[in-house]
Short mmCIF file of N, CA and C in Angstrom, two decimals:
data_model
loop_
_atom_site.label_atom_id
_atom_site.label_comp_id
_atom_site.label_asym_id
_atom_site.label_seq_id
_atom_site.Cartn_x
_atom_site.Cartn_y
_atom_site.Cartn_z
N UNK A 92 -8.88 -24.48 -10.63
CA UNK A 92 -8.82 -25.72 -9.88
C UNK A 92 -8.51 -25.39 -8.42
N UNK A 93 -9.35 -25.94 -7.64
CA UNK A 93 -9.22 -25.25 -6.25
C UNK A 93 -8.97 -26.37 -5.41
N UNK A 94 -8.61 -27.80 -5.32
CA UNK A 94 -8.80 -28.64 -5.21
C UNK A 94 -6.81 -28.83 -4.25
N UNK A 95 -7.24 -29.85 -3.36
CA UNK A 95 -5.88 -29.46 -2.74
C UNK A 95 -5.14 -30.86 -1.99
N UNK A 96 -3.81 -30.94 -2.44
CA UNK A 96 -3.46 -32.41 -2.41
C UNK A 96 -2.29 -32.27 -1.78
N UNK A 97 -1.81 -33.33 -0.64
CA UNK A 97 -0.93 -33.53 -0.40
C UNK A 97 0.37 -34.58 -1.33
N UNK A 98 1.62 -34.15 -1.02
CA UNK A 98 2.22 -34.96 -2.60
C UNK A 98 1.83 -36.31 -2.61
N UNK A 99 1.81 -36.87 -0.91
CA UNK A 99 1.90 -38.32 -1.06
C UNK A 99 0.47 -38.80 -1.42
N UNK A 100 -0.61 -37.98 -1.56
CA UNK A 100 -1.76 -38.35 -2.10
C UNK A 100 -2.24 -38.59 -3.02
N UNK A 101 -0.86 -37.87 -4.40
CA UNK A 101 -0.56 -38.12 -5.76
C UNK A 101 0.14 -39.16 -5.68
N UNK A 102 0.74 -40.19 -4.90
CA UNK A 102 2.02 -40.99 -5.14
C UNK A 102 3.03 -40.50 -5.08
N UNK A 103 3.47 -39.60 -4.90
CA UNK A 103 4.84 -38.27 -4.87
C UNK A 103 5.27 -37.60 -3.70
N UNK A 104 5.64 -38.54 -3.06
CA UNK A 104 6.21 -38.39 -1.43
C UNK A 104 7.64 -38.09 -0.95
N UNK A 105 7.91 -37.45 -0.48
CA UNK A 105 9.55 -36.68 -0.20
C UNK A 105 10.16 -37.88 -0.34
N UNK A 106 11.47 -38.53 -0.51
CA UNK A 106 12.02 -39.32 -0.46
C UNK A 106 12.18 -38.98 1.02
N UNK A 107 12.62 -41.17 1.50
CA UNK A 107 12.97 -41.09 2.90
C UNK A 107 13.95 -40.76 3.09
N UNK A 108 14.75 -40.67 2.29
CA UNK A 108 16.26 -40.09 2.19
C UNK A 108 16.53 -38.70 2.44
N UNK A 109 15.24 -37.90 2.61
CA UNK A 109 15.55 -36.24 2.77
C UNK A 109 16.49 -35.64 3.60
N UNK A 110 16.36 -36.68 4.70
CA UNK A 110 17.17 -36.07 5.85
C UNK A 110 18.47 -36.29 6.05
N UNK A 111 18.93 -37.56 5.50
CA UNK A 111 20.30 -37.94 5.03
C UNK A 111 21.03 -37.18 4.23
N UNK A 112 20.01 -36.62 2.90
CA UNK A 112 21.08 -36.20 2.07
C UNK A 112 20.53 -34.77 2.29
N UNK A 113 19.65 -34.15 3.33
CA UNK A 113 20.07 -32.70 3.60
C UNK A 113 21.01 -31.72 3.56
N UNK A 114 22.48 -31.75 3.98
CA UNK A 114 23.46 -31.25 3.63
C UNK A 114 23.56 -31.24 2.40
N UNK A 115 23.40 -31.97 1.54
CA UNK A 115 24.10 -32.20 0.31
C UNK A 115 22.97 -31.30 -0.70
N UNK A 116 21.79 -31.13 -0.31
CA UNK A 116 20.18 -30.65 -0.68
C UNK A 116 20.90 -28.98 -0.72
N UNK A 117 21.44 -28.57 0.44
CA UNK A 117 21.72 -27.00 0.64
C UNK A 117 22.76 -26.92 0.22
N UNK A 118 23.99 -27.61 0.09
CA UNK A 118 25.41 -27.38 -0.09
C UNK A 118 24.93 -27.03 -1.84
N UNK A 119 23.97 -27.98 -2.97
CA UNK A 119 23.73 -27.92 -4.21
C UNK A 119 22.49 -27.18 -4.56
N UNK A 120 21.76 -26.45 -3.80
CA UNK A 120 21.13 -26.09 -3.44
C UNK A 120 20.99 -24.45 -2.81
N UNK A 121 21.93 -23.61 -3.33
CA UNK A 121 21.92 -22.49 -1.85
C UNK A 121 20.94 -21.16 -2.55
N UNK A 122 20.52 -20.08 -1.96
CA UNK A 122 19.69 -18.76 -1.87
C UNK A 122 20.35 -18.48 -3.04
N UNK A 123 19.44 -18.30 -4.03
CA UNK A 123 19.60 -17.54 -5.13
C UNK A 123 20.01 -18.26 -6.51
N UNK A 124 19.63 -19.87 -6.37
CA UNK A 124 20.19 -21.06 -6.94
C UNK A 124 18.75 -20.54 -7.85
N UNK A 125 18.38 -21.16 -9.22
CA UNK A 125 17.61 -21.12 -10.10
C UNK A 125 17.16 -22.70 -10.38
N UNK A 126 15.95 -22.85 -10.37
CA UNK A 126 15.25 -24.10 -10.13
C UNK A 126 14.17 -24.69 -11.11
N UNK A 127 13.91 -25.75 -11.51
CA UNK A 127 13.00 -25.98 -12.67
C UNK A 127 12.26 -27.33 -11.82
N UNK A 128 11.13 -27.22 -11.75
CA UNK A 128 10.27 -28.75 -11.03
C UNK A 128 8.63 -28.60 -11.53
N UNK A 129 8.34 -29.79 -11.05
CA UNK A 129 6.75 -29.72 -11.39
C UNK A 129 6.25 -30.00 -9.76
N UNK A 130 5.04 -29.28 -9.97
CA UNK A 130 4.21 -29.32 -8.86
C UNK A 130 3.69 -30.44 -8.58
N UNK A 131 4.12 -30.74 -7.37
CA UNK A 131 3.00 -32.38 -6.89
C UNK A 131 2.56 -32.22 -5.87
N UNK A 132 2.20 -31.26 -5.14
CA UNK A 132 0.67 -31.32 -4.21
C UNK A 132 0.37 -29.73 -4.38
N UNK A 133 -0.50 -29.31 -3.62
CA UNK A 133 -1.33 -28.22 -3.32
C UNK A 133 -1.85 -28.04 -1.85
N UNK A 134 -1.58 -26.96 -1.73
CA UNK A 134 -2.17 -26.61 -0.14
C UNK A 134 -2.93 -25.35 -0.31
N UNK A 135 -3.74 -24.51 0.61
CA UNK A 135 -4.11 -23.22 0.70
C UNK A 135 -2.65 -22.65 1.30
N UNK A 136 -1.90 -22.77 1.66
CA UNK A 136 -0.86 -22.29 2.02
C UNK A 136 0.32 -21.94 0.70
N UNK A 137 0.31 -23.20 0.16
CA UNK A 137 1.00 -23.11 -1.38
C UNK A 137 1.37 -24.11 -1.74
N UNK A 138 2.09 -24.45 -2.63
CA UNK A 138 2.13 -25.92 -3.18
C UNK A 138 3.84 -26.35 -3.23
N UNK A 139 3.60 -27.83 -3.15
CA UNK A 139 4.95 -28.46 -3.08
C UNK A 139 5.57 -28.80 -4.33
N UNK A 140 6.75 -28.69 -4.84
CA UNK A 140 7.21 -29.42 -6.18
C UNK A 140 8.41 -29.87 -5.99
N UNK A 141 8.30 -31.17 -6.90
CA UNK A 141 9.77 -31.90 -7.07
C UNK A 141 10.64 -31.01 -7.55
N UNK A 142 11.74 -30.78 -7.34
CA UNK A 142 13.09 -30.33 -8.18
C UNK A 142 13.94 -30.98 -8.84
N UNK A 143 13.68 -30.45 -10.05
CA UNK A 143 14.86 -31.39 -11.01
C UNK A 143 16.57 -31.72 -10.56
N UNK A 144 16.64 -32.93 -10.83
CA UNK A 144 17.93 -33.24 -10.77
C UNK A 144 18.55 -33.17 -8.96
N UNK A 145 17.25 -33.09 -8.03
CA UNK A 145 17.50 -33.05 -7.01
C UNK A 145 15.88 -33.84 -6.16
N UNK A 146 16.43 -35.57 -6.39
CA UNK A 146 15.58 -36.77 -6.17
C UNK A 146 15.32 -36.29 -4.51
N UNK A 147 15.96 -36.13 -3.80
CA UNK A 147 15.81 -36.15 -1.93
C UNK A 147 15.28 -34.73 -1.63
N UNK A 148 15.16 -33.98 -2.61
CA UNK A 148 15.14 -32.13 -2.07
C UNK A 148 12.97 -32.16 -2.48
N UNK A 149 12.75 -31.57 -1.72
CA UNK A 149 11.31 -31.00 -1.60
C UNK A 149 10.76 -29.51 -1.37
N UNK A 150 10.10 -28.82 -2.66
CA UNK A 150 10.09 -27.34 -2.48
C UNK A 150 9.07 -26.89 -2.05
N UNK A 151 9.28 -25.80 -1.82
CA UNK A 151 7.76 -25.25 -1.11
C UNK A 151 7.65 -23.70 -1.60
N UNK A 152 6.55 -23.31 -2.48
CA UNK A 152 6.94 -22.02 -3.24
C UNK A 152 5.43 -21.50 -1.94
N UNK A 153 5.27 -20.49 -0.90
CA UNK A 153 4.20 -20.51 -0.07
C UNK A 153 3.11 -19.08 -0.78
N UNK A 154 1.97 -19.09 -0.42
CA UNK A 154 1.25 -18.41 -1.46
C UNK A 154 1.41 -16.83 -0.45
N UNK A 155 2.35 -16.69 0.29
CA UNK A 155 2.41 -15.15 0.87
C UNK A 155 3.21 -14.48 -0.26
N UNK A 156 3.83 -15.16 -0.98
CA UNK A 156 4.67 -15.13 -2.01
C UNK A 156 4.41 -14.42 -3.44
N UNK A 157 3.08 -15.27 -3.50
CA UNK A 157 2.36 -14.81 -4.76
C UNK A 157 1.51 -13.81 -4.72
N UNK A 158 1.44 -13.01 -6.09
CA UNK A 158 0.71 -12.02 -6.16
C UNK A 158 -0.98 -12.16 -6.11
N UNK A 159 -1.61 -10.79 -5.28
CA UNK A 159 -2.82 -11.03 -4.65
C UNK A 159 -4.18 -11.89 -6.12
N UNK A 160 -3.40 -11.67 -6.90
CA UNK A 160 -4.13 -11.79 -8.38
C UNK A 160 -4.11 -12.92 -9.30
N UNK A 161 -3.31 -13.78 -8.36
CA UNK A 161 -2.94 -14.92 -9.49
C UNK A 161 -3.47 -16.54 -8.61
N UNK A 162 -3.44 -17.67 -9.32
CA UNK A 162 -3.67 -18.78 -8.83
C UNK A 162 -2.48 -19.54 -8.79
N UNK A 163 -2.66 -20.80 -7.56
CA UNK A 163 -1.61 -21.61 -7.63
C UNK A 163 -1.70 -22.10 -8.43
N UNK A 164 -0.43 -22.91 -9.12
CA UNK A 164 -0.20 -23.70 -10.05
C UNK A 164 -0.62 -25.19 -9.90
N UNK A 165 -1.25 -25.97 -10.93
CA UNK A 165 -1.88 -26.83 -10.37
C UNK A 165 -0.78 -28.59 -10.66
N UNK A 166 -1.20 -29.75 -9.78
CA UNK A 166 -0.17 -30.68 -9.63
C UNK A 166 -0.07 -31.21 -11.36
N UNK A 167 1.16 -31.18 -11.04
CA UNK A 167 1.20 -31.72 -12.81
C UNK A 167 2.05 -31.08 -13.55
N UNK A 168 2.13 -29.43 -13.06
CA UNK A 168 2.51 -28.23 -13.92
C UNK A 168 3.90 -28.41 -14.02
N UNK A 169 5.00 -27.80 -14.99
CA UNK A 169 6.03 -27.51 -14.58
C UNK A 169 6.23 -25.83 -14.31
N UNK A 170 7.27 -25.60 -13.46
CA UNK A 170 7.63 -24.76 -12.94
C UNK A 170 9.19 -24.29 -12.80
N UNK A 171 9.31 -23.01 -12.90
CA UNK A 171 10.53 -22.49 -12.45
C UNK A 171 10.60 -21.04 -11.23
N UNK A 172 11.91 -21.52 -10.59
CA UNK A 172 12.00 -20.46 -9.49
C UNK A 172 13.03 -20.15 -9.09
N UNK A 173 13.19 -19.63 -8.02
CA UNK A 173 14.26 -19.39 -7.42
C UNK A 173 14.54 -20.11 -5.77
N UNK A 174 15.32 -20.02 -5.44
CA UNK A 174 15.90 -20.79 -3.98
C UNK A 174 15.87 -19.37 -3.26
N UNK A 175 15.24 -19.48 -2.34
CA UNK A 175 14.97 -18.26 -1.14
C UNK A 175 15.29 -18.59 0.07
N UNK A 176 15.16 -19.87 0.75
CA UNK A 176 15.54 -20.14 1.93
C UNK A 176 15.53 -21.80 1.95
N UNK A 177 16.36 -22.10 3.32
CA UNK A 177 16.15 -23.44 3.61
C UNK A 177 15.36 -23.73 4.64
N UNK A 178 14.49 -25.03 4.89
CA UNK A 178 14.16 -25.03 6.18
C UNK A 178 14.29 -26.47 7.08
N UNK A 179 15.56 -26.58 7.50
CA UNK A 179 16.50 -28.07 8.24
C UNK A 179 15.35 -28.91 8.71
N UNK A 180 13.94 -28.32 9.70
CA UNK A 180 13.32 -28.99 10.48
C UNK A 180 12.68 -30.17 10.00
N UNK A 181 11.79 -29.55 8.72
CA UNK A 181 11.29 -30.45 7.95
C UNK A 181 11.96 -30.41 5.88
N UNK A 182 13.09 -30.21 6.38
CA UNK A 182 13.95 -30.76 4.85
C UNK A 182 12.98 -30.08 3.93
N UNK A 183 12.72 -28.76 3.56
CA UNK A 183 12.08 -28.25 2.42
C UNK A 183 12.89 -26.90 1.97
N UNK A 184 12.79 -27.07 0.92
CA UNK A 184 13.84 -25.88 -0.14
C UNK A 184 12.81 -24.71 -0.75
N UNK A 185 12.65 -23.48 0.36
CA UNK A 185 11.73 -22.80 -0.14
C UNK A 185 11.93 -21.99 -1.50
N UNK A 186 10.98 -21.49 -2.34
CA UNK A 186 10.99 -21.03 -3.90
C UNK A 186 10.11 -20.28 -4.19
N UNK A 187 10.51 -19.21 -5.04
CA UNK A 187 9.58 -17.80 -5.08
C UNK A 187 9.55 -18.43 -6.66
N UNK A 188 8.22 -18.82 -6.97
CA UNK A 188 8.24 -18.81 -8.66
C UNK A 188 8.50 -17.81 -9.51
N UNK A 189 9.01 -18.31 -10.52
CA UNK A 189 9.45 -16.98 -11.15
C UNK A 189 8.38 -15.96 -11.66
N UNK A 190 7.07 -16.79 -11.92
CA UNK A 190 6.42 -15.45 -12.45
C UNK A 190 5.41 -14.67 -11.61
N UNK A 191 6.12 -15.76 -10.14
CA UNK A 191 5.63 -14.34 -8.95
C UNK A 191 6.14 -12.88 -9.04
N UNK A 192 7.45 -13.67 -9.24
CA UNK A 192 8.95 -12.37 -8.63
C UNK A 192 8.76 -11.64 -9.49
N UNK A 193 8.37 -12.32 -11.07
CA UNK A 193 8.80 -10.98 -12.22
C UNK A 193 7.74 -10.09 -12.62
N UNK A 194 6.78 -10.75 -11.38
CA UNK A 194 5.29 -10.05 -11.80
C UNK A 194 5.02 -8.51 -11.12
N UNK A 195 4.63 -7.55 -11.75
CA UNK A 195 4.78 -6.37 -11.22
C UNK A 195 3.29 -5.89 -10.39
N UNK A 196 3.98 -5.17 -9.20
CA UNK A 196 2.19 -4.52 -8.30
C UNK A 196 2.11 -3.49 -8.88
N UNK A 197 0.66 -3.32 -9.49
CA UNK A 197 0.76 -2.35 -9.80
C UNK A 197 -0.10 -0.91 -8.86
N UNK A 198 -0.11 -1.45 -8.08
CA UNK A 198 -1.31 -0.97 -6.78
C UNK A 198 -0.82 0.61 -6.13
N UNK A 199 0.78 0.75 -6.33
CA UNK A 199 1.65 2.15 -6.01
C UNK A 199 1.07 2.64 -6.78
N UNK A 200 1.03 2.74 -7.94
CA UNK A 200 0.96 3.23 -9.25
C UNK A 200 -0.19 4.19 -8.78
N UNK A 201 -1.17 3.80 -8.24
CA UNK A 201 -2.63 4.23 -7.88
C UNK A 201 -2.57 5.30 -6.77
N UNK A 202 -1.75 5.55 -5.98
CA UNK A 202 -1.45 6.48 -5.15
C UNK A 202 -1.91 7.80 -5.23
N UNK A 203 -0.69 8.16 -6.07
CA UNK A 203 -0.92 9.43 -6.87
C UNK A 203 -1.95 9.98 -7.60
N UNK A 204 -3.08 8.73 -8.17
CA UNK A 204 -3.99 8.70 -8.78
C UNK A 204 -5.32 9.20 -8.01
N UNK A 205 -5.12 9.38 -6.68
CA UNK A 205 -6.13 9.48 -5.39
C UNK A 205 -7.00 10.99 -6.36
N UNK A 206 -8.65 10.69 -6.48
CA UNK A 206 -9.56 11.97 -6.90
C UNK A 206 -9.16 11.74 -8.44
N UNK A 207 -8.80 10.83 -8.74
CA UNK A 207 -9.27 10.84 -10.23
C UNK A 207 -10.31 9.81 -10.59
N UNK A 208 -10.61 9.77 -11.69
CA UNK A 208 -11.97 9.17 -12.48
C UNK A 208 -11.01 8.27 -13.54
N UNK A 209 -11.33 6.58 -13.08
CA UNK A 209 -11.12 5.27 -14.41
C UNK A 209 -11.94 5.05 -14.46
N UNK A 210 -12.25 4.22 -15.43
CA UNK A 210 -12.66 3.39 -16.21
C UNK A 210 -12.76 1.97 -15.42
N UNK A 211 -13.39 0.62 -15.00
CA UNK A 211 -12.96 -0.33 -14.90
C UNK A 211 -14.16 -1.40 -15.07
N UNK A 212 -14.25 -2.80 -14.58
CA UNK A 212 -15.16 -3.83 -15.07
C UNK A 212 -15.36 -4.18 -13.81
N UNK A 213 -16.94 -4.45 -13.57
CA UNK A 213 -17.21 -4.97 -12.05
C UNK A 213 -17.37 -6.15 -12.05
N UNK A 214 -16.34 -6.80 -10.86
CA UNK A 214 -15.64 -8.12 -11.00
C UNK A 214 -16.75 -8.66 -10.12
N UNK A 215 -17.07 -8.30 -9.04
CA UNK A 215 -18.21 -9.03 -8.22
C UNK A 215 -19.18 -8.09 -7.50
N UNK A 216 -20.07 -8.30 -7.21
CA UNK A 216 -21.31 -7.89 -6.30
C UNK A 216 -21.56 -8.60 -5.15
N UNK A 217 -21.16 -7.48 -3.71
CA UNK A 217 -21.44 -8.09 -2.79
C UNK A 217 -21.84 -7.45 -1.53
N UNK A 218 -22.67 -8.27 -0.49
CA UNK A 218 -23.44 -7.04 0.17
C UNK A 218 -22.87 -6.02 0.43
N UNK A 219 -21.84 -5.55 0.87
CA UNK A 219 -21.00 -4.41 1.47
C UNK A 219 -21.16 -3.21 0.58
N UNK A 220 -20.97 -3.95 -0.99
CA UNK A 220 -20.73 -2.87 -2.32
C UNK A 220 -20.12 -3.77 -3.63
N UNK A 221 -19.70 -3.20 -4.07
CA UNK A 221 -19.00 -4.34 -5.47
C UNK A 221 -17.96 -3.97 -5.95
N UNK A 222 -17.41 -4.78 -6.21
CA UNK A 222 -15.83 -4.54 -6.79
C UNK A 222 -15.54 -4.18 -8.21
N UNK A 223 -14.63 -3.28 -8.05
CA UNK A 223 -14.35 -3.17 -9.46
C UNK A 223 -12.76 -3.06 -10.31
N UNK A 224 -12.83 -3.60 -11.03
CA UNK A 224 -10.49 -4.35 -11.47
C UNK A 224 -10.54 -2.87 -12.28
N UNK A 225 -9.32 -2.39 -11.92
CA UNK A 225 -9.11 -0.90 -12.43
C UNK A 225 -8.11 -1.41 -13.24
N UNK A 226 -7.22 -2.09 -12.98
CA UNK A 226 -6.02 -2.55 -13.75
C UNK A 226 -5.59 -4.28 -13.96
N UNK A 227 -4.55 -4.26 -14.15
CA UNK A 227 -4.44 -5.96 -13.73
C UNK A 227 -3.87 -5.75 -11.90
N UNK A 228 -4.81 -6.78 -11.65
CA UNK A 228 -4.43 -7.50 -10.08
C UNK A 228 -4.76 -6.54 -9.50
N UNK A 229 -5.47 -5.20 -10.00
CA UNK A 229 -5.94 -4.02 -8.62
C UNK A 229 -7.58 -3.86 -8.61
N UNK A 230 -7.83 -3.78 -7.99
CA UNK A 230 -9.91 -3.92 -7.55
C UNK A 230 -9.43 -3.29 -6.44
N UNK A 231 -11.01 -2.35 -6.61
CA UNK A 231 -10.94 -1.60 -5.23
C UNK A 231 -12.51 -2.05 -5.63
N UNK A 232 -12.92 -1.10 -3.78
CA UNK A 232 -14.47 -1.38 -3.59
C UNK A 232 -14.88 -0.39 -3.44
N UNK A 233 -16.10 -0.22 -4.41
CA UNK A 233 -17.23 1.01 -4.52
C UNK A 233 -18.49 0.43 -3.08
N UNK A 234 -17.90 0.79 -1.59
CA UNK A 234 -18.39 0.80 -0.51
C UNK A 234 -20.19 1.26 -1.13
N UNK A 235 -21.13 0.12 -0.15
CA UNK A 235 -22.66 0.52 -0.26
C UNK A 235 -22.97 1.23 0.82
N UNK A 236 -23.37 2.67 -0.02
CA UNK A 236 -23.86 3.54 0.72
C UNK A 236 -25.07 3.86 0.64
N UNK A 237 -26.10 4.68 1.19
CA UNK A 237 -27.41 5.20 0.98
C UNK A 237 -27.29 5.53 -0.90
N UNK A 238 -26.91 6.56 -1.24
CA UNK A 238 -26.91 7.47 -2.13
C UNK A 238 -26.19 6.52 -3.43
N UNK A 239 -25.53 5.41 -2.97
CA UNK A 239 -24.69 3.79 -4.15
C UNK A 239 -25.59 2.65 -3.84
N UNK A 240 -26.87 2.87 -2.88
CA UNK A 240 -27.45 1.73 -2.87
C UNK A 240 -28.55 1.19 -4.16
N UNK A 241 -28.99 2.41 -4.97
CA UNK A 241 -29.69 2.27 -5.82
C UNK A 241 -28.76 1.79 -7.10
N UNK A 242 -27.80 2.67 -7.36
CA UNK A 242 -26.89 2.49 -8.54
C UNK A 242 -26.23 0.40 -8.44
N UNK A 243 -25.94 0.34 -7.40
CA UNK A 243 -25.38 -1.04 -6.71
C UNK A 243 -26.50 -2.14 -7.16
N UNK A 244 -27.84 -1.80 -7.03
CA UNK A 244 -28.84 -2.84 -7.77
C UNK A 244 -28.70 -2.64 -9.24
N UNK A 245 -28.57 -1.48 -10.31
CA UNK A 245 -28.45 -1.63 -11.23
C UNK A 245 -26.97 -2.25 -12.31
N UNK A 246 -26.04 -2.01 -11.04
CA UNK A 246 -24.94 -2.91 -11.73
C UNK A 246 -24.77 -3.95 -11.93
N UNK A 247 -24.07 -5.02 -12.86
CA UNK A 247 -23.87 -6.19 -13.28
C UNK A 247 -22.21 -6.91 -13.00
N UNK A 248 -21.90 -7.82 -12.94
CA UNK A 248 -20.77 -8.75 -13.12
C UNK A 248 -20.57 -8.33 -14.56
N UNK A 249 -19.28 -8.09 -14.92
CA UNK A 249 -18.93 -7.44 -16.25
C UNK A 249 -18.99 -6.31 -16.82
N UNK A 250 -20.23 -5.60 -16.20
CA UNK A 250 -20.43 -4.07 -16.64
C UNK A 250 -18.86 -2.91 -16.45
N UNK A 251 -18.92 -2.40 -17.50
CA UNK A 251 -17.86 -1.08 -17.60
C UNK A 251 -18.70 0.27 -17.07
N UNK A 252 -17.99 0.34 -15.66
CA UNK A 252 -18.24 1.85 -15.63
C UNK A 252 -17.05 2.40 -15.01
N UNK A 253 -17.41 3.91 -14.46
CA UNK A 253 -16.43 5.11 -14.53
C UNK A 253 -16.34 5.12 -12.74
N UNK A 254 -15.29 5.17 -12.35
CA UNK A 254 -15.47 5.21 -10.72
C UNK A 254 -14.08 6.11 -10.28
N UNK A 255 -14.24 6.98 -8.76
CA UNK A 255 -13.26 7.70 -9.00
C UNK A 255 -12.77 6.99 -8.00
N UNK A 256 -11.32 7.39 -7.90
CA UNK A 256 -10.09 6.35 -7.13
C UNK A 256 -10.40 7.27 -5.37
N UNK A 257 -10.95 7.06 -4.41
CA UNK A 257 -11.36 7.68 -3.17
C UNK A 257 -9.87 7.80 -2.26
N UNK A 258 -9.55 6.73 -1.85
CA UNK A 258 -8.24 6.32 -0.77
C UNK A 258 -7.55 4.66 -1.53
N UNK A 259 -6.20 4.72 -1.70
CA UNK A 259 -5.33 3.85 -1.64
C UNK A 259 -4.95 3.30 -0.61
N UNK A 260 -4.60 1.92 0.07
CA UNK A 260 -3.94 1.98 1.12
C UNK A 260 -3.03 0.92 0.83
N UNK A 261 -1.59 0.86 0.56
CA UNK A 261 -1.00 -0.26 0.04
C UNK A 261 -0.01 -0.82 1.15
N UNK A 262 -0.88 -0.87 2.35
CA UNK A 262 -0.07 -2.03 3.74
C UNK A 262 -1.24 -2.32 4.10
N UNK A 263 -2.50 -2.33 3.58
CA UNK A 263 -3.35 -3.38 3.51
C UNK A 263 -3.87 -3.72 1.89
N UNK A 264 -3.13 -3.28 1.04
CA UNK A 264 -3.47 -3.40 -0.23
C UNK A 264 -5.45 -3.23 -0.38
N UNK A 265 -5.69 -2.22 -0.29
CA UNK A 265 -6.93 -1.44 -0.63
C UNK A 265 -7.21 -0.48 -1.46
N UNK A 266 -8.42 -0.46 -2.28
CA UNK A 266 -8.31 0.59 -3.00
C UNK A 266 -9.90 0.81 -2.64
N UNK A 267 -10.63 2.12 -2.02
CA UNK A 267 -12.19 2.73 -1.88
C UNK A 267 -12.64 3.26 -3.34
N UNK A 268 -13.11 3.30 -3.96
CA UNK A 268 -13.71 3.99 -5.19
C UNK A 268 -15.33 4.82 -4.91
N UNK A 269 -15.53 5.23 -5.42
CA UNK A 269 -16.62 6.07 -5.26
C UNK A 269 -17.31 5.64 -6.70
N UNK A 270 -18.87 4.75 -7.04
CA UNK A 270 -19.40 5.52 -8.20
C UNK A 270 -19.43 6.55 -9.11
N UNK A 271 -18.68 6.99 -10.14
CA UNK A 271 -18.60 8.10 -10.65
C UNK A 271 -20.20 8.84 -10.76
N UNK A 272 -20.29 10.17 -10.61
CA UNK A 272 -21.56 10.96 -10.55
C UNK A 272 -22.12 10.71 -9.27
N UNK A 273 -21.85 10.04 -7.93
CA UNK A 273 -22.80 9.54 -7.12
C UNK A 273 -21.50 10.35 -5.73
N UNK A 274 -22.50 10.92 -5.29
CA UNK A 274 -21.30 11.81 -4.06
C UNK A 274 -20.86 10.73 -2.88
#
């Protein structure tokens, strides 16, 4: 669902009271507080949710947050998180969902792995070259070259093949692969 709503566009609008009972939002409310709400809007940025048992408080879990691999949660959902920050200007109680935080990268892992040969499934085809998921949440790109331009027409969306791990770069989260057999 890619579809993207502001709360008050659901009917589910901050209370006008946010700013009144602000203090009282952070004082019950502080960094590292554990949180249960359902989502009522959606942004490309990330989505807003009510918090239980806290009618005036408005959260904001933001998608820099979430892992490169996963989708926002859609309005409706329930949710749990954590309290990470406050923000006074516009009365919102920011929140790292929990199964952001507990979700593991596994993209280090691949480092060490630099000149070896996996296994993986090609997730998309696209002019540059095509991607391929080596693990969960890691795809690197088998770059189109002269010598991968032929192999690159014969691959498919779904196909399993063998590709070797070229360069990692995990402060831009990248992974280069090479076609296995193809220099």
């Amino acid at each position: 669902m890619n579809e993207y709503f502001w709360p008050s566009e659901n009917g589910r609008c901050q209370a006008a009271g946010a700013a009144a009972a602000w203090p009282e939002t952070v004082r019950s409310l502080p960094v590292g507080t554990s949180i249960s709400g359902e989502v009522i809007g959606r942004q490309p940025f990330g989505i807003f949710l009510s918090i239980d048992g806290q009618p005036e408080a408005a959260g904001l879990a933001r998608v820099d947050r979430m892992p490169r691999c996963m989708e926002l949660p859609t309005v409706g959902q329930l949710v749990t998180g954590e309290v990470i920050w406050h923000a006074e200007h516009n009365h919102q109680v920011g929140i790292v969902l929990r199964e952001w935080a507990e979700h593991e990268d596994l993209l280090p892992r691949f480092v060490e792995r630099v000149g070896q040969t996996v296994t993986g499934r090609v997730t998309k085809i696209a002019p540059i070259g095509f991607f391929v998921r080596i693990a969960d949440c890691v795809e690197g790109l088998v770059p189109l070259t002269e010598p991968v331009a032929d192999m690159a027409k014969s691959v498919r969306e779904g196909q399993t093949i063998s590709v070797r791990i070229v360069t990692v770069d995990l402060e831009r989260s990248r992974v280069v692969l090479a076609a296995e057999g193809v220099a």
